[in-house]
Short mmCIF file of C-alpha atoms in Angstrom, two decimals:
data_model
loop_
_atom_site.label_atom_id
_atom_site.label_comp_id
_atom_site.label_asym_id
_atom_site.label_seq_id
_atom_site.Cartn_x
_atom_site.Cartn_y
_atom_site.Cartn_z
CA MET F 1 27.87 44.01 227.05
CA LEU F 2 26.37 45.04 223.60
CA TYR F 3 25.99 48.64 224.19
CA SER F 4 30.16 48.44 225.63
CA ARG F 5 30.96 46.58 222.20
CA ARG F 6 29.04 49.45 219.88
CA LEU F 7 30.82 52.22 222.05
CA GLN F 8 34.09 50.33 221.22
CA LEU F 9 33.07 50.11 217.25
CA GLN F 10 31.90 54.05 217.76
CA LEU F 11 35.44 54.76 219.51
CA LYS F 12 36.85 53.50 216.34
CA TYR F 13 35.01 55.96 213.94
CA PHE F 14 35.85 58.72 216.20
CA ASN F 15 39.70 58.12 216.40
CA ILE F 16 39.69 58.06 212.57
CA LEU F 17 37.47 61.25 212.69
CA ILE F 18 39.97 62.76 214.79
CA ALA F 19 42.79 61.66 212.95
CA VAL F 20 41.52 62.94 209.33
CA LEU F 21 40.84 66.67 211.52
CA THR F 22 43.99 66.53 212.84
CA PHE F 23 45.87 66.27 209.23
CA ILE F 24 43.27 68.73 208.00
CA PHE F 25 44.33 71.19 210.76
CA PHE F 26 48.24 70.81 210.19
CA ILE F 27 47.81 70.50 206.45
CA TRP F 28 45.69 74.24 206.91
CA LEU F 29 47.66 75.49 209.73
CA THR F 30 49.94 77.57 207.87
CA PRO F 31 49.18 80.49 207.23
CA VAL F 32 48.47 82.62 204.00
CA ILE F 33 51.07 84.47 203.07
CA ALA F 34 50.60 88.19 202.26
CA GLN F 35 51.68 89.61 198.68
CA ALA F 36 53.18 92.50 200.14
CA LEU F 37 54.16 93.15 203.37
CA THR F 38 54.04 97.36 204.02
CA LYS F 39 55.41 97.06 207.37
CA ALA F 40 57.35 94.83 209.57
CA PRO F 41 57.78 94.42 213.57
CA VAL F 42 60.84 95.48 215.72
CA ILE F 43 61.33 92.74 218.29
CA LEU F 44 63.19 91.88 221.41
CA ASP F 45 63.32 88.93 222.99
CA GLY F 46 60.29 87.48 220.61
CA GLN F 47 58.20 90.28 221.84
CA GLN F 48 57.00 93.22 219.30
CA LEU F 49 57.64 96.80 220.55
CA PHE F 50 56.40 98.12 217.40
CA GLN F 51 55.98 98.43 213.64
CA ILE F 52 57.79 100.35 211.21
CA SER F 53 57.12 100.96 207.30
CA ASP F 54 59.51 101.19 204.31
CA SER F 55 61.59 104.25 204.28
CA GLY F 56 63.19 105.75 201.04
CA GLN F 57 65.39 102.47 199.54
CA TYR F 58 65.09 100.50 202.67
CA SER F 59 62.27 98.21 202.79
CA ALA F 60 60.55 97.70 206.41
CA LYS F 61 62.08 94.01 207.12
CA GLU F 62 65.48 95.61 205.84
CA ARG F 63 65.33 98.21 208.21
CA THR F 64 63.95 96.28 211.43
CA ILE F 65 66.80 93.40 210.87
CA LEU F 66 68.76 96.33 211.64
CA ILE F 67 67.17 97.51 214.42
CA ASN F 68 66.73 94.40 216.18
CA LEU F 69 70.59 93.22 216.10
CA GLN F 70 71.68 96.52 217.86
CA LEU F 71 68.77 95.89 220.50
CA GLU F 72 70.31 92.27 220.87
CA ASN F 73 73.57 93.81 221.02
CA ALA F 74 72.50 96.33 223.82
CA ILE F 75 71.19 93.67 226.06
CA GLN F 76 74.58 91.76 226.04
CA THR F 77 76.70 94.85 226.73
CA SER F 78 77.25 95.54 230.35
CA GLU F 79 77.23 99.50 230.07
CA SER F 80 74.41 101.23 230.97
CA VAL F 81 70.99 102.13 228.59
CA GLN F 82 71.00 105.80 226.83
CA VAL F 83 68.47 106.46 224.36
CA LYS F 84 68.07 109.79 223.06
CA ILE F 85 66.38 111.93 220.37
CA GLU F 86 67.89 114.23 218.01
CA LYS F 87 66.81 116.11 214.76
CA ARG F 88 68.85 114.95 211.53
CA ASN F 89 67.57 116.17 208.11
CA GLN F 90 64.63 117.83 210.13
CA LEU F 91 63.35 113.96 211.25
CA PRO F 92 63.97 112.52 214.74
CA THR F 93 66.49 110.02 215.07
CA ILE F 94 66.59 107.48 218.24
CA LEU F 95 70.31 107.12 219.55
CA LEU F 96 70.92 103.96 221.23
CA ASN F 97 74.17 104.77 223.36
CA ASP F 98 75.35 107.70 221.09
CA ARG F 99 74.87 105.08 217.94
CA TYR F 100 72.31 105.62 215.44
CA LEU F 101 68.95 103.54 215.87
CA LEU F 102 66.30 104.88 214.19
CA THR F 103 64.89 107.73 212.02
CA VAL F 104 61.17 108.38 212.65
CA THR F 105 59.36 109.39 209.20
CA GLU F 106 55.93 110.25 208.30
CA GLN F 107 55.26 106.48 207.09
CA ASP F 108 55.74 105.22 210.64
CA THR F 109 53.61 107.22 212.52
CA VAL F 110 49.82 106.59 213.55
CA PRO F 111 46.98 108.41 212.27
CA GLY F 112 46.67 111.33 214.29
CA SER F 113 50.25 111.98 215.78
CA THR F 114 53.52 113.70 214.33
CA VAL F 115 56.85 112.36 214.16
CA ASP F 116 58.27 113.70 217.46
CA GLU F 117 55.35 112.57 219.21
CA GLN F 118 56.02 109.15 217.79
CA ALA F 119 59.97 108.92 218.45
CA ARG F 120 59.38 109.70 222.05
CA ILE F 121 57.20 107.02 222.43
CA TRP F 122 58.83 104.78 220.50
CA GLY F 123 62.39 105.81 222.67
CA GLN F 124 60.75 105.32 225.65
CA GLN F 125 59.55 101.88 224.66
CA ILE F 126 62.83 100.73 223.65
CA GLU F 127 64.44 102.00 226.91
CA LYS F 128 62.18 100.46 228.92
CA ALA F 129 62.34 96.92 226.75
CA LEU F 130 66.05 96.90 227.18
CA GLN F 131 65.97 97.42 230.90
CA GLN F 132 63.28 94.56 231.57
CA ALA F 133 65.22 92.50 228.85
CA ARG F 134 68.55 92.88 231.33
CA LEU F 135 66.58 92.11 234.36
CA GLU F 136 64.93 88.67 232.97
CA ARG F 137 68.69 87.40 232.62
CA THR F 138 69.34 87.77 236.15
CA ARG F 139 69.82 84.22 238.21
CA THR F 140 66.89 85.66 240.78
CA TYR F 141 64.47 86.07 237.88
CA LEU F 142 65.46 82.73 236.16
CA GLN F 143 65.06 80.65 239.60
CA GLN F 144 61.62 82.56 240.07
CA THR F 145 60.26 81.85 236.48
CA THR F 146 61.19 78.24 236.43
CA PHE F 147 59.07 78.42 239.98
CA VAL F 148 56.20 79.68 238.17
CA ALA F 149 56.59 77.51 235.00
CA VAL F 150 56.67 74.09 236.95
CA ALA F 151 53.63 75.48 239.23
CA ILE F 152 51.38 76.41 235.93
CA LEU F 153 52.59 72.80 234.24
CA LEU F 154 51.14 71.43 237.44
CA ILE F 155 48.07 73.41 237.37
CA THR F 156 47.24 72.58 233.70
CA ALA F 157 47.50 68.85 234.87
CA ALA F 158 45.15 69.12 237.42
CA PHE F 159 42.69 71.06 235.28
CA SER F 160 42.66 68.28 232.46
CA TRP F 161 42.03 65.67 234.80
CA LEU F 162 39.59 67.74 236.33
CA LEU F 163 37.65 68.16 232.72
CA GLY F 164 37.94 64.66 232.16
CA TRP F 165 36.14 64.41 235.38
CA ILE F 166 33.25 66.53 234.11
CA LYS F 167 33.05 65.18 231.09
CA HIS F 168 32.42 61.61 232.60
CA HIS F 169 30.04 63.08 235.48
CA PHE F 170 27.95 64.97 232.65
CA PHE F 171 27.98 62.01 230.21
CA ARG F 172 26.57 59.78 233.29
CA VAL F 173 23.84 61.95 234.31
CA ALA F 174 22.49 62.24 230.49
CA SER F 175 22.97 58.26 230.15
CA GLN F 176 20.60 58.25 233.27
CA ARG F 177 18.09 60.61 231.97
CA LEU F 178 18.07 58.90 228.86
CA THR F 179 17.71 55.37 230.57
CA THR F 180 14.14 54.03 231.25
CA PRO F 181 13.25 52.53 234.44
CA ASN F 182 13.48 49.18 233.14
CA ASN F 183 17.05 50.01 232.34
CA GLU F 184 16.39 49.70 228.77
CA ILE F 185 18.03 52.19 226.57
CA PRO F 186 15.92 53.95 223.96
CA ASN F 187 17.72 55.35 221.84
CA LEU F 188 21.60 54.10 221.43
CA GLU F 189 22.13 56.62 218.60
CA LEU F 190 21.75 59.86 220.38
CA LEU F 191 23.74 58.28 223.55
CA LYS F 192 26.44 57.68 221.20
CA LEU F 193 26.55 61.12 219.14
CA LEU F 194 26.80 62.33 223.18
CA GLU F 195 29.66 60.26 223.82
CA LEU F 196 31.29 61.48 220.84
CA PHE F 197 30.14 65.15 221.39
CA PHE F 198 31.57 64.88 224.98
CA LYS F 199 34.90 63.39 223.52
CA LEU F 200 35.19 66.22 220.91
CA VAL F 201 34.42 68.72 223.73
CA LEU F 202 36.96 67.24 226.31
CA ALA F 203 39.65 67.06 223.01
CA SER F 204 39.39 70.78 222.21
CA MET F 205 39.54 71.86 225.59
CA ARG F 206 42.29 70.09 226.60
CA ILE F 207 44.28 70.87 223.88
CA ALA F 208 43.45 74.63 223.99
CA LEU F 209 44.33 74.49 227.74
CA TRP F 210 47.78 73.01 227.18
CA ILE F 211 48.83 75.56 224.05
CA SER F 212 47.96 78.41 226.03
CA ALA F 213 49.70 76.74 228.96
CA ILE F 214 52.57 76.57 226.72
CA LEU F 215 52.60 79.57 224.90
CA TYR F 216 52.00 81.25 228.78
CA ILE F 217 55.39 79.67 230.03
CA THR F 218 57.53 79.95 226.72
CA ASN F 219 56.81 84.14 227.12
CA LEU F 220 57.65 84.14 230.53
CA PHE F 221 61.26 83.29 229.45
CA PRO F 222 63.29 85.75 227.43
CA PHE F 223 65.20 83.09 225.31
CA THR F 224 61.89 81.12 224.39
CA ARG F 225 59.43 83.93 224.07
CA GLN F 226 60.03 84.25 220.20
CA TRP F 227 58.56 80.79 220.36
CA SER F 228 55.34 82.00 221.77
CA TYR F 229 55.57 84.87 219.44
CA GLN F 230 55.94 83.17 216.51
CA ILE F 231 53.18 80.41 217.34
CA SER F 232 50.97 82.81 218.10
CA ASN F 233 51.49 84.58 215.34
CA ILE F 234 50.98 81.37 213.27
CA LEU F 235 47.91 80.32 215.06
CA SER F 236 46.13 83.87 214.51
CA SER F 237 46.99 84.44 211.05
CA SER F 238 46.00 80.18 210.44
CA PHE F 239 42.69 81.01 212.00
CA THR F 240 41.79 84.11 210.79
CA SER F 241 43.36 84.00 207.22
CA PRO F 242 40.43 82.57 204.38
CA ILE F 243 41.40 79.49 203.39
CA LEU F 244 38.51 78.45 201.41
CA THR F 245 36.85 80.53 199.08
CA LEU F 246 33.09 79.01 198.18
CA GLY F 247 31.15 81.16 195.58
CA LYS F 248 32.50 84.69 196.27
CA ASN F 249 32.80 84.52 199.88
CA PRO F 250 36.00 83.58 201.78
CA TYR F 251 36.12 81.39 204.77
CA SER F 252 38.77 80.90 207.53
CA LEU F 253 39.44 77.86 209.58
CA THR F 254 37.62 79.40 212.45
CA GLU F 255 34.63 79.94 210.41
CA LEU F 256 34.61 76.33 209.10
CA ILE F 257 34.89 75.10 212.49
CA ILE F 258 31.91 77.25 213.85
CA LEU F 259 29.91 75.69 211.13
CA ILE F 260 30.96 71.63 211.51
CA GLY F 261 30.08 72.53 215.23
CA LEU F 262 26.42 73.65 214.22
CA LEU F 263 26.20 71.21 212.07
CA PHE F 264 27.18 68.47 214.65
CA SER F 265 24.96 70.55 217.18
CA LEU F 266 21.71 69.88 214.44
CA VAL F 267 22.55 66.39 214.06
CA ILE F 268 22.17 65.76 218.20
CA PHE F 269 19.06 68.25 217.91
CA ALA F 270 17.55 66.10 215.20
CA GLY F 271 18.27 63.07 217.32
CA THR F 272 16.50 64.35 220.41
CA LEU F 273 13.50 65.81 218.51
CA THR F 274 13.34 62.08 217.04
CA ASN F 275 13.23 60.40 220.51
CA PHE F 276 10.74 62.80 221.79
CA LEU F 277 8.69 61.99 218.78
CA ARG F 278 9.28 57.85 218.87
CA SER F 279 8.51 58.30 222.89
CA ARG F 280 5.97 60.67 223.39
CA ILE F 281 3.78 60.87 220.54
CA LEU F 282 4.09 58.03 218.31
CA SER F 283 4.13 55.77 221.47
CA PHE F 284 0.04 56.77 221.97
CA THR F 285 -0.97 56.95 218.50
CA GLY F 286 -1.26 52.88 218.45
CA ILE F 287 1.02 53.08 215.10
CA ASN F 288 2.60 49.56 215.16
CA ARG F 289 6.80 49.50 215.79
CA GLY F 290 7.49 49.28 212.06
CA ALA F 291 5.33 52.32 210.91
CA GLN F 292 6.46 54.34 213.82
CA GLU F 293 10.32 53.39 212.73
CA ALA F 294 9.69 54.72 209.47
CA ILE F 295 7.87 57.72 210.70
CA VAL F 296 11.10 58.63 212.68
CA ILE F 297 13.85 58.02 210.10
CA LEU F 298 12.04 60.18 207.20
CA PHE F 299 11.62 62.75 209.85
CA LYS F 300 15.12 62.54 211.30
CA TYR F 301 16.82 62.48 207.96
CA GLY F 302 14.71 65.12 206.47
CA LEU F 303 15.14 67.89 209.38
CA ILE F 304 19.03 67.12 209.10
CA PHE F 305 18.79 67.99 204.85
CA ILE F 306 16.68 70.88 205.73
CA GLY F 307 18.56 72.15 208.41
CA THR F 308 21.86 71.86 206.78
CA LEU F 309 20.45 73.74 203.89
CA VAL F 310 19.21 76.36 206.09
CA LEU F 311 22.53 76.64 207.92
CA LEU F 312 24.49 76.78 205.03
CA GLN F 313 21.95 79.71 203.59
CA ILE F 314 22.45 81.77 206.74
CA TRP F 315 26.13 81.34 206.70
CA GLY F 316 26.02 83.36 203.71
CA LEU F 317 26.94 80.19 201.33
CA ASP F 318 25.78 79.52 197.84
CA ILE F 319 24.10 76.25 197.44
CA SER F 320 24.82 76.77 193.60
CA SER F 321 28.73 76.22 194.26
CA LEU F 322 28.38 73.14 195.95
CA THR F 323 27.73 71.64 192.38
CA ILE F 324 31.30 70.96 191.95
CA LEU F 325 31.82 69.49 195.19
CA ALA F 326 28.14 67.25 194.52
CA SER F 327 29.99 66.24 191.27
CA ALA F 328 33.47 64.99 192.90
CA LEU F 329 30.71 63.03 195.71
CA SER F 330 28.74 61.23 193.06
CA VAL F 331 32.36 60.06 191.10
CA GLY F 332 33.52 59.12 194.83
CA ILE F 333 30.12 56.94 195.33
CA GLY F 334 30.36 55.60 191.83
CA PHE F 335 33.92 54.00 192.99
CA GLY F 336 34.64 54.09 196.66
CA LEU F 337 31.27 54.49 198.28
CA GLN F 338 29.14 51.87 196.02
CA ASP F 339 28.13 49.92 198.58
CA ILE F 340 27.46 52.36 201.17
CA ALA F 341 25.11 54.34 198.59
CA LYS F 342 23.50 50.57 197.80
CA ASN F 343 22.64 49.82 201.48
CA PHE F 344 21.56 53.58 201.91
CA GLY F 345 19.40 52.74 198.57
CA SER F 346 18.23 49.49 200.23
CA GLY F 347 17.26 51.08 203.31
CA LEU F 348 14.83 53.47 201.47
CA VAL F 349 13.23 50.56 199.94
CA LEU F 350 12.78 48.60 203.42
CA VAL F 351 11.40 51.90 204.83
CA PHE F 352 8.88 52.75 202.08
CA GLU F 353 7.63 48.64 201.37
CA ARG F 354 8.06 47.56 204.65
CA PRO F 355 8.66 44.14 203.68
CA ILE F 356 10.32 44.07 207.50
CA GLN F 357 9.49 45.84 210.26
CA ILE F 358 10.39 46.56 213.54
CA GLY F 359 9.38 43.57 215.98
CA ASP F 360 9.29 41.03 213.16
CA PHE F 361 10.80 37.77 213.42
CA VAL F 362 12.93 37.13 210.64
CA GLU F 363 16.02 34.76 209.02
CA VAL F 364 18.36 36.10 206.72
CA GLY F 365 21.11 33.31 205.75
CA GLU F 366 22.19 31.86 209.14
CA TYR F 367 20.78 34.27 211.29
CA THR F 368 16.99 34.09 212.50
CA GLY F 369 16.38 37.19 215.44
CA THR F 370 13.70 39.93 216.29
CA VAL F 371 14.56 43.29 213.97
CA GLU F 372 15.70 45.81 216.65
CA ARG F 373 16.26 48.55 214.11
CA ILE F 374 16.17 49.79 210.48
CA GLY F 375 19.16 52.44 209.92
CA GLY F 376 20.01 54.28 207.07
CA ARG F 377 22.71 51.90 206.38
CA SER F 378 22.10 48.40 207.81
CA THR F 379 19.75 46.83 209.86
CA GLU F 380 20.29 45.32 213.41
CA ILE F 381 18.73 42.06 214.26
CA ARG F 382 18.52 40.35 217.67
CA THR F 383 18.89 36.86 217.78
CA LEU F 384 17.50 34.50 220.11
CA ASP F 385 20.62 34.40 222.09
CA HIS F 386 20.34 38.17 222.60
CA VAL F 387 23.17 38.95 220.44
CA SER F 388 23.05 41.76 217.82
CA ILE F 389 23.65 41.17 214.28
CA ILE F 390 24.21 43.71 211.81
CA VAL F 391 23.11 43.01 209.03
CA PRO F 392 23.81 45.25 205.53
CA ASN F 393 20.23 46.64 204.00
CA SER F 394 21.30 45.24 200.51
CA ARG F 395 21.10 41.72 201.90
CA PHE F 396 17.35 41.79 202.30
CA LEU F 397 16.77 42.50 198.29
CA GLU F 398 19.34 40.00 197.29
CA LYS F 399 19.11 37.53 198.41
CA GLU F 400 15.59 35.62 199.92
CA VAL F 401 14.59 36.46 203.90
CA ILE F 402 11.53 34.36 205.61
CA ASN F 403 9.51 36.81 207.62
CA TRP F 404 7.63 34.91 210.08
CA SER F 405 5.46 37.94 211.03
CA HIS F 406 4.76 39.38 207.70
CA ARG F 407 1.36 40.56 207.62
CA ASN F 408 -0.08 37.58 209.66
CA PRO F 409 2.37 36.44 212.32
CA ILE F 410 0.26 33.21 212.93
CA SER F 411 2.88 30.22 211.61
CA ARG F 412 2.60 26.37 211.30
CA LEU F 413 5.36 24.46 212.94
CA HIS F 414 6.48 20.72 211.80
CA LEU F 415 7.25 18.26 214.50
CA PRO F 416 8.25 14.73 213.14
CA VAL F 417 7.54 11.90 215.27
CA GLY F 418 8.50 8.01 214.52
CA VAL F 419 7.22 4.94 216.42
CA ALA F 420 7.37 1.14 216.47
CA TYR F 421 5.73 -0.55 213.93
CA SER F 422 3.91 -2.36 216.64
CA SER F 423 2.01 0.60 217.56
CA ASP F 424 -1.65 1.22 216.63
CA PRO F 425 -1.74 4.58 214.02
CA LYS F 426 -5.14 5.46 215.70
CA VAL F 427 -3.69 5.53 219.05
CA VAL F 428 0.00 7.38 218.00
CA GLN F 429 -2.85 10.22 216.43
CA ALA F 430 -4.84 10.80 219.54
CA ALA F 431 -1.93 10.86 221.50
CA LEU F 432 0.13 13.50 219.69
CA LEU F 433 -3.12 15.51 219.32
CA GLU F 434 -3.42 15.59 223.29
CA ALA F 435 0.16 16.74 223.68
CA ALA F 436 -0.60 19.46 221.35
CA SER F 437 -3.65 20.41 223.26
CA LYS F 438 -1.98 20.38 226.57
CA HIS F 439 0.34 23.43 225.31
CA PRO F 440 -1.30 26.94 226.31
CA ASN F 441 0.65 28.71 222.71
CA VAL F 442 -0.77 26.36 220.62
CA LEU F 443 -3.68 28.04 218.57
CA GLN F 444 -6.57 25.64 218.77
CA ALA F 445 -7.84 27.64 215.64
CA PRO F 446 -6.48 26.02 213.00
CA SER F 447 -6.66 22.95 215.23
CA PRO F 448 -3.69 20.85 215.38
CA LEU F 449 -3.64 18.35 212.64
CA VAL F 450 -1.31 14.78 212.27
CA LEU F 451 -0.54 13.30 208.82
CA PHE F 452 0.77 9.75 208.77
CA LYS F 453 3.80 10.30 206.15
CA GLU F 454 5.31 7.18 205.49
CA PHE F 455 6.54 3.64 206.47
CA GLY F 456 9.81 4.08 207.45
CA ASN F 457 13.13 1.47 207.61
CA ASN F 458 12.30 1.21 211.50
CA THR F 459 9.69 3.28 212.17
CA LEU F 460 5.80 4.44 211.18
CA ASN F 461 6.55 8.16 210.46
CA PHE F 462 4.48 10.32 211.97
CA GLU F 463 4.33 14.47 211.61
CA LEU F 464 2.50 17.22 213.79
CA LEU F 465 1.64 19.92 212.71
CA VAL F 466 0.39 23.15 215.11
CA TRP F 467 -0.03 26.61 214.63
CA THR F 468 1.45 29.36 217.01
CA ALA F 469 0.97 32.98 217.11
CA GLU F 470 4.55 33.88 218.67
CA PRO F 471 7.05 32.58 215.91
CA ASN F 472 9.71 33.93 218.05
CA LYS F 473 8.78 31.40 220.66
CA GLN F 474 9.23 28.53 217.89
CA PHE F 475 12.11 26.57 219.22
CA LEU F 476 10.54 26.50 223.13
CA LEU F 477 7.30 25.67 221.92
CA LYS F 478 8.89 22.76 219.80
CA SER F 479 10.98 21.72 222.91
CA ASP F 480 7.74 21.58 225.24
CA LEU F 481 5.67 19.63 222.75
CA TYR F 482 8.51 17.11 222.38
CA TYR F 483 8.71 16.95 226.28
CA ASN F 484 4.84 15.87 226.46
CA ILE F 485 4.87 14.01 223.24
CA TYR F 486 7.66 11.34 225.11
CA GLU F 487 5.50 11.58 228.62
CA ILE F 488 2.05 10.65 226.45
CA LEU F 489 3.83 8.22 224.31
CA GLN F 490 5.32 6.39 227.31
CA GLN F 491 1.93 6.51 229.20
CA ARG F 492 0.27 4.96 226.87
CA GLN F 493 3.47 2.22 225.97
CA ILE F 494 4.13 3.27 222.49
CA GLU F 495 7.72 2.42 221.89
CA ILE F 496 9.97 4.95 220.22
CA PRO F 497 12.57 2.57 218.53
CA PHE F 498 16.12 3.16 217.64
CA ALA F 499 18.00 2.16 214.26
CA GLN F 500 18.77 -1.65 213.75
CA LEU F 501 20.33 -3.73 211.64
CA ASP F 502 19.63 -7.39 210.90
CA LEU F 503 22.49 -9.90 209.99
CA HIS F 504 20.88 -13.00 208.14
CA MET F 505 23.82 -15.69 207.27
CA ARG F 506 23.11 -18.20 204.33
CA SER F 507 23.78 -22.16 204.42
CA GLY F 508 26.14 -23.71 202.13
CA THR F 509 29.68 -25.12 201.80
CA LEU F 510 32.38 -22.15 201.80
CA GLU F 511 35.15 -22.61 199.22
CA PHE F 512 38.76 -21.55 199.56
CA THR F 513 41.36 -20.44 197.24
CA PRO F 514 44.78 -22.32 197.01
CA GLU F 515 46.26 -19.08 198.42
CA MET F 516 44.02 -19.28 201.19
CA GLN F 517 44.22 -22.42 201.77
CA LEU F 518 48.38 -22.29 202.19
CA ALA F 519 48.37 -19.37 204.53
CA LEU F 520 45.53 -21.29 206.78
CA MET F 521 47.71 -24.55 206.75
CA GLN F 522 50.91 -22.67 207.40
CA MET F 523 49.35 -20.71 210.30
CA PHE F 524 48.02 -24.02 212.13
CA GLU F 525 51.61 -25.28 211.80
CA ARG F 526 52.88 -22.39 213.52
CA LEU F 527 50.46 -22.42 216.33
CA SER F 528 51.03 -26.44 216.72
CA ASN F 529 54.59 -26.05 217.07
CA HIS F 530 54.18 -23.39 219.61
CA GLN F 531 52.02 -25.69 221.78
CA LYS F 532 54.61 -28.10 221.64
CA ARG F 533 57.26 -26.07 223.41
CA ILE F 534 54.55 -25.07 226.40
CA ASP F 535 54.46 -27.92 228.65
CA PRO F 536 50.67 -27.75 229.64
CA ILE F 537 51.24 -29.78 233.04
CA ASN F 538 53.97 -27.40 234.74
CA PRO F 539 54.05 -24.33 232.20
CA SER F 540 56.71 -22.86 235.17
CA GLN F 541 59.23 -25.31 233.87
CA ASN F 542 59.31 -24.17 230.65
CA GLN F 543 60.36 -20.50 231.52
CA LYS F 544 63.69 -22.01 232.81
#
């Protein structure tokens, strides 16, 4: 139950993280526009055939607009496709159905080829592309392609479901390996990180799967192929174009995603290593739980900090370039994150000063329970009802905290008892001491003590003082002692009174005011008139 609530809370944070990452992704999805385009693509039905360069007074983009328009017109006509190459002004010129299409210049050629070779290659590509475009517009091709598209969608949906099943299977296996034979989870933080990691991987794989399927389907049809070409170009340029410059190094979105993945893996590795340190090494050293948890927390956050610096250095990022980011972060902490910073600082104080430790029985305000975990921001307290209370660390330093287990867990309990005034105080004292001596959790040294507190309104008030080494069981101990006390008092015929009230009536004459006398006379007169109307011998006759 507790674990499910924690997973729901973690799922809430996960959804917020996904929303932020999605927003950043779409903000940076638009590629960086090049300052000057030296080449432009010739496109037919969204498929790039080749690229041409500027020529004379015409730019590459202007040339491709004219060429693309003629190719589209050639597809719509019913005449056969004829591509010829002629020499004009000592340069090869490509003709489409005896109409001018393109002049190949030296700037258009690729290194290692001549203009004639380039013209011949492009002529073959144009002819083949036009024939393929006409074929793709036939009814038979469109029917077959539609069937293939539906099959691809079904296969993609099946693979998406299969990825979800694989994710749940691997997470269940990982949870079983992290669970002890007593069904106790030793490190819930690691389990939550694994759950978050599996969710991120599953979401990424599903997004990539559906994007790939959509791009493939749009590439099958000639009418939607241009969308596939445009989306592919946007994704390619967005993931490879520099979007952030730190220091002297530009970084693309792909590099940033890889860096985030490495940092996330570092957090998981640190959690795994600290769990191994806690369960395999520190548990055999004999150190108390509080010291073990302090060592684990310092080791975990130190490992994450040092590992982050090493990763950034390996990535080629100059740490000094993060000065501006650190300044902005300090301003954010000063305004919006001051509570988080205060709780984190309080957590460090709790770890070093150790006023509370793991396993201590504490009372914080209205909450009473055992300290289960001391985190960087909050502390988990498990109450006697097995309910986990998450308390901010700052509360332990700002308000009074009762720590029943601090340094010496031996604590004294007070049990008030009231008996009747007819009871012998010495007999009551012996009875209370006998009730305390019967319980195994009551310490004999220091020995129990009975105090005669006061003469109460209705009782003689005593107080039984006992010592226990298990303050977390004090409520059960008090209950057992009261059972024993009641039983022994009954055996010794010692009365346990209840609150009583004695009423004394004073003798004398009762005087009435004139108004009260008049009211009483009127009341007696009405009663006498009512009795006269009723026949006391035959009452049934009065109803006729």
